[in-house]
PDB file of C-alpha atoms in Angstrom:
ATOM      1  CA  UNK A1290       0.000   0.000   0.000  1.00 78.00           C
ATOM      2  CA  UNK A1291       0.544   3.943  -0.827  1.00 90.00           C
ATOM      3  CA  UNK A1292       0.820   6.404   2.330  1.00 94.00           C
ATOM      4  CA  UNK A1293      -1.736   9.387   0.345  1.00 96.00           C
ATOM      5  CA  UNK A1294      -1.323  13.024   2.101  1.00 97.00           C
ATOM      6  CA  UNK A1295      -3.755  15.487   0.844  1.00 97.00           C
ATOM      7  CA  UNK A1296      -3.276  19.848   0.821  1.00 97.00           C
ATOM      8  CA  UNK A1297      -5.008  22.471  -1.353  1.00 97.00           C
ATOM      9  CA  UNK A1298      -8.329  22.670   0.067  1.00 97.00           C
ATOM     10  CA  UNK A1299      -9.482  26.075   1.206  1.00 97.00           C
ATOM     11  CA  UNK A1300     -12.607  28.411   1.086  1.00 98.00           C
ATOM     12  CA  UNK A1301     -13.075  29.712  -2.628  1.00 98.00           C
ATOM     13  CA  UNK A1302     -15.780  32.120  -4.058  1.00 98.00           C
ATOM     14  CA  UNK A1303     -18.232  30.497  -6.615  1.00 98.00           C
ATOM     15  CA  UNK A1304     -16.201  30.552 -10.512  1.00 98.00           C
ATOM     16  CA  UNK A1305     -13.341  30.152  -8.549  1.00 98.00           C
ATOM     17  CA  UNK A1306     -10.300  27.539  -8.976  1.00 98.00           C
ATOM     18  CA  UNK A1307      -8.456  25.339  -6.383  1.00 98.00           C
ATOM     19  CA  UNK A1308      -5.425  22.923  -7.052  1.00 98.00           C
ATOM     20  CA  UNK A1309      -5.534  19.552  -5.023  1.00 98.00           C
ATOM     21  CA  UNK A1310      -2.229  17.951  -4.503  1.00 98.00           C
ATOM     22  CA  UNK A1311      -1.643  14.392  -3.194  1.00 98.00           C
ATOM     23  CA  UNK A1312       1.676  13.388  -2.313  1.00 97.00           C
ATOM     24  CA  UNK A1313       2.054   9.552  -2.420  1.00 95.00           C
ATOM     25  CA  UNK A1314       5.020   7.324  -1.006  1.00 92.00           C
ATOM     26  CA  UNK A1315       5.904   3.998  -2.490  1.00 78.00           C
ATOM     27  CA  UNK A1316       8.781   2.821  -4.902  1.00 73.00           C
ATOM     28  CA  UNK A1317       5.252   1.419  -7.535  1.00 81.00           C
ATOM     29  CA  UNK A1318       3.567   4.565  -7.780  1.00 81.00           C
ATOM     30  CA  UNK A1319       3.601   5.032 -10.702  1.00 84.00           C
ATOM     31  CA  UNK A1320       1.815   1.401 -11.201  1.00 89.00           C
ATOM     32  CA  UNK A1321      -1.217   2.765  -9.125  1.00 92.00           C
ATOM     33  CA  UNK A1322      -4.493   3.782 -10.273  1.00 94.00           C
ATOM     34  CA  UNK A1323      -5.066   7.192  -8.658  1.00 95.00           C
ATOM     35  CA  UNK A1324      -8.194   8.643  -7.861  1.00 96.00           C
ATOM     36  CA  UNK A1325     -10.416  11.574  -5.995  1.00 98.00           C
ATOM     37  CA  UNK A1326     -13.212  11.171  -3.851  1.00 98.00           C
ATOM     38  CA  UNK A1327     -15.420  13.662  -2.363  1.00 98.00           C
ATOM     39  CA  UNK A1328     -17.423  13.558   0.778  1.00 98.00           C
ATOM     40  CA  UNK A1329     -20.601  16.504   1.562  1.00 97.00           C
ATOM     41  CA  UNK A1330     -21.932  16.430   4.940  1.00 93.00           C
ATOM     42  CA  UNK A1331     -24.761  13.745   5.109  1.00 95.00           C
ATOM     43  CA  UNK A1332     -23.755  12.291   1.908  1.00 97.00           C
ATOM     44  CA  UNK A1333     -22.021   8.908   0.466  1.00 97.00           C
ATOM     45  CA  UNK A1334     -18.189   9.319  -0.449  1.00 97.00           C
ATOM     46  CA  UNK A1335     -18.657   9.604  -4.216  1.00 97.00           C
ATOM     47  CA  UNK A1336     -16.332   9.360  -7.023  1.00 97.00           C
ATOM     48  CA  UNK A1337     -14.643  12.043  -8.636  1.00 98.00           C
ATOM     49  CA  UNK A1338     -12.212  11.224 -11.280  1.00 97.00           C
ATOM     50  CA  UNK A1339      -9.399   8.952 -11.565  1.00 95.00           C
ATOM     51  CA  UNK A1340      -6.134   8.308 -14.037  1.00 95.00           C
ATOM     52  CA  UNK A1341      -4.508   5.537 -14.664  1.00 93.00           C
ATOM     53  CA  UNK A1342      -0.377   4.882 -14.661  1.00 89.00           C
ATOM     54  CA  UNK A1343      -1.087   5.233 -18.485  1.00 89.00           C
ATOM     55  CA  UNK A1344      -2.083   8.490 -18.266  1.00 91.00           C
ATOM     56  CA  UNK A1345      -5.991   7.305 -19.160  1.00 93.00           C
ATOM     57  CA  UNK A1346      -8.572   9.601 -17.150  1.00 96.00           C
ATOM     58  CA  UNK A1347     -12.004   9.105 -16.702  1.00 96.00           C
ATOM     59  CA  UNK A1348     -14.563  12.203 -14.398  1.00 97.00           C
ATOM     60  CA  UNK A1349     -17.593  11.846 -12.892  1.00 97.00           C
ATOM     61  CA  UNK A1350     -20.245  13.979 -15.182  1.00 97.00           C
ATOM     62  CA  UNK A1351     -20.821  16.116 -12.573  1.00 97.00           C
ATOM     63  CA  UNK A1352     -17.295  17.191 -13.196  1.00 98.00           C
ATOM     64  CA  UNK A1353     -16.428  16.633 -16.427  1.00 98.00           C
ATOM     65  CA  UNK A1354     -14.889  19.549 -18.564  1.00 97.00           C
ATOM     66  CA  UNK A1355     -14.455  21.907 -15.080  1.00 98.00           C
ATOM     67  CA  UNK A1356     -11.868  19.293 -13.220  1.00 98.00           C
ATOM     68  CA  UNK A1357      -8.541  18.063 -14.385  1.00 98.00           C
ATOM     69  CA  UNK A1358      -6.777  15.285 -12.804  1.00 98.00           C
ATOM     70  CA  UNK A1359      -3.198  14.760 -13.794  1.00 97.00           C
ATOM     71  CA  UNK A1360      -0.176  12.846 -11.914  1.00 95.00           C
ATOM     72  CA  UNK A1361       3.585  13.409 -11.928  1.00 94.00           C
ATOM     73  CA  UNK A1362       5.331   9.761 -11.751  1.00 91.00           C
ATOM     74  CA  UNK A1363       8.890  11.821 -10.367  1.00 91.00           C
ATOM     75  CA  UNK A1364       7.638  13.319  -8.059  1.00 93.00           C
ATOM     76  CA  UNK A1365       4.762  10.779  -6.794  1.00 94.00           C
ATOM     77  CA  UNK A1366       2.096  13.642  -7.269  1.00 96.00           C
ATOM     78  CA  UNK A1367      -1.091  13.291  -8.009  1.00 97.00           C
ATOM     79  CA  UNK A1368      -3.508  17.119  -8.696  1.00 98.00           C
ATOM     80  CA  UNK A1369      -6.714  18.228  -9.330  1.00 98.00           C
ATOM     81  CA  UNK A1370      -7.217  21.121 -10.934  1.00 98.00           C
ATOM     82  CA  UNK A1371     -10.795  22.354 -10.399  1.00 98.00           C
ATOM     83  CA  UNK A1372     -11.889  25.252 -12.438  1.00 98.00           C
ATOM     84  CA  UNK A1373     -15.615  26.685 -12.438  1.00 98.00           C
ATOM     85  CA  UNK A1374     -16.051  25.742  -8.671  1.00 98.00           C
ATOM     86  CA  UNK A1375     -19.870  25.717  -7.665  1.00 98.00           C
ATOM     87  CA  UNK A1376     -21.483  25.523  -3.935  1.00 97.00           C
ATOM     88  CA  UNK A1377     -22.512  21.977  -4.709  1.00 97.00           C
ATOM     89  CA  UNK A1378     -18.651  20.997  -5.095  1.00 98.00           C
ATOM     90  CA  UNK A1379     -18.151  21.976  -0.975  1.00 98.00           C
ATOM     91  CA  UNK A1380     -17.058  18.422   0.368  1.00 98.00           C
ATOM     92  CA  UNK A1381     -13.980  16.965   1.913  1.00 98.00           C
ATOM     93  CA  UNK A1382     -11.854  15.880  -0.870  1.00 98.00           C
ATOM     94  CA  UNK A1383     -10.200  12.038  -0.179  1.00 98.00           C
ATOM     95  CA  UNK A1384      -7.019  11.269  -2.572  1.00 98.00           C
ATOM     96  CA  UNK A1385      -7.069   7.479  -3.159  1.00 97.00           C
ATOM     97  CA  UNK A1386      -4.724   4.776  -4.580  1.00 95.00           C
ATOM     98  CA  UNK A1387      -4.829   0.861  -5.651  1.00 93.00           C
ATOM     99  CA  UNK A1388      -2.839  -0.926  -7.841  1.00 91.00           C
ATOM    100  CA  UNK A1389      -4.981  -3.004  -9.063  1.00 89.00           C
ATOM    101  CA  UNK A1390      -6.235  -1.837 -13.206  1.00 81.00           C
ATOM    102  CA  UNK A1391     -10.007  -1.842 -12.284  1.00 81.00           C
ATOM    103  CA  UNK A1392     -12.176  -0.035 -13.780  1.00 80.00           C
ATOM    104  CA  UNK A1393     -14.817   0.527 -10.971  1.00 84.00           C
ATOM    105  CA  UNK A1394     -15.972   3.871  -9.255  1.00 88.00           C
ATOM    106  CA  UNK A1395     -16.654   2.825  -6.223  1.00 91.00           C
ATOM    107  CA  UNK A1396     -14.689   3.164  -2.805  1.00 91.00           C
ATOM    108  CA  UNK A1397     -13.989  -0.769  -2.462  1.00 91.00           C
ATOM    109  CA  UNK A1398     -12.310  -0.093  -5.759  1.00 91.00           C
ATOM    110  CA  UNK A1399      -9.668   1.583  -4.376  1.00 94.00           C
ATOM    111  CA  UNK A1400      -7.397   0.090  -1.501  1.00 92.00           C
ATOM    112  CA  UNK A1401      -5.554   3.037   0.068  1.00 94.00           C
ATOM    113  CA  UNK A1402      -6.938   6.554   0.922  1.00 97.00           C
ATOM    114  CA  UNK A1403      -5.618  10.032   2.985  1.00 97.00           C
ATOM    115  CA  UNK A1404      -7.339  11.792   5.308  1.00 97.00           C
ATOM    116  CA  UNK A1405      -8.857  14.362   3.368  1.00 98.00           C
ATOM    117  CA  UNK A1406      -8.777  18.461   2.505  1.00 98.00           C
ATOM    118  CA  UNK A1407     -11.711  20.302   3.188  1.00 98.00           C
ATOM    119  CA  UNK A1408     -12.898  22.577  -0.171  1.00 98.00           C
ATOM    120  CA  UNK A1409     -15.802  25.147   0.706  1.00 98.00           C
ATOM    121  CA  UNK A1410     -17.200  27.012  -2.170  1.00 98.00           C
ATOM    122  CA  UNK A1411     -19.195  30.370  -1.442  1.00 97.00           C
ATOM    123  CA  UNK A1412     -22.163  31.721  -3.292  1.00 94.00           C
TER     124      UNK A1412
END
């Protein structure tokens, strides 16, 4: 298993951007599907986007065309750009790791997590 630190969260106007970064240890990183969760109060953890060690992304439509994921295999990085930020995007945001190349979206999917970084978005 991955050891997954989270930072980036913050409190960020509506049409505002944030940058999650998720610093990973582990020699196989770079092996690992990596992946975003996020977490509203009351709610199921639900899946954000992920990206495979190929590169390959896939987003959540909810997301999709306003978030970027992207990783950095040097530096055992993962991000996630999020551009367009709306209220409904407030949640605690859960980096997550497995090295297994599943193709599920759901948190059993994914073997390895961090403890999360809060993102509030004003309206």
């Amino acid at each position: 298993q991955v050891q997954l630190v989270e930072s980036g969260g913050g409190l960020v106007q509506a049409g505002g951007s944030l940058r999650l970064s998720c610093a990973a240890s582990g020699r196989t990183f770079n092996t690992y599907r990596m992946g975003w969760f996020r977490q509203a109060p009351g709610k199921e953890r639900e899946f954000v986007a992920y990206i495979r060690w190929s590169g390959a992304t896939y987003y959540a439509d909810s997301v999709k065309g306003r978030f970027t994921i992207s990783r950095d295999n040097a530096k055992n990085m993962v991000y996630l750009q999020m551009n367009s930020l709306k209220p409904e995007d407030t949640a605690v945001y859960y980096c997550a790791a497995d090295p297994r190349q599943l193709v599920g979206l759901g948190t059993a999917d994914f073997g390895s997590w961090g403890q999360g970084t809060q993102v509030t978005v004003s309206s």
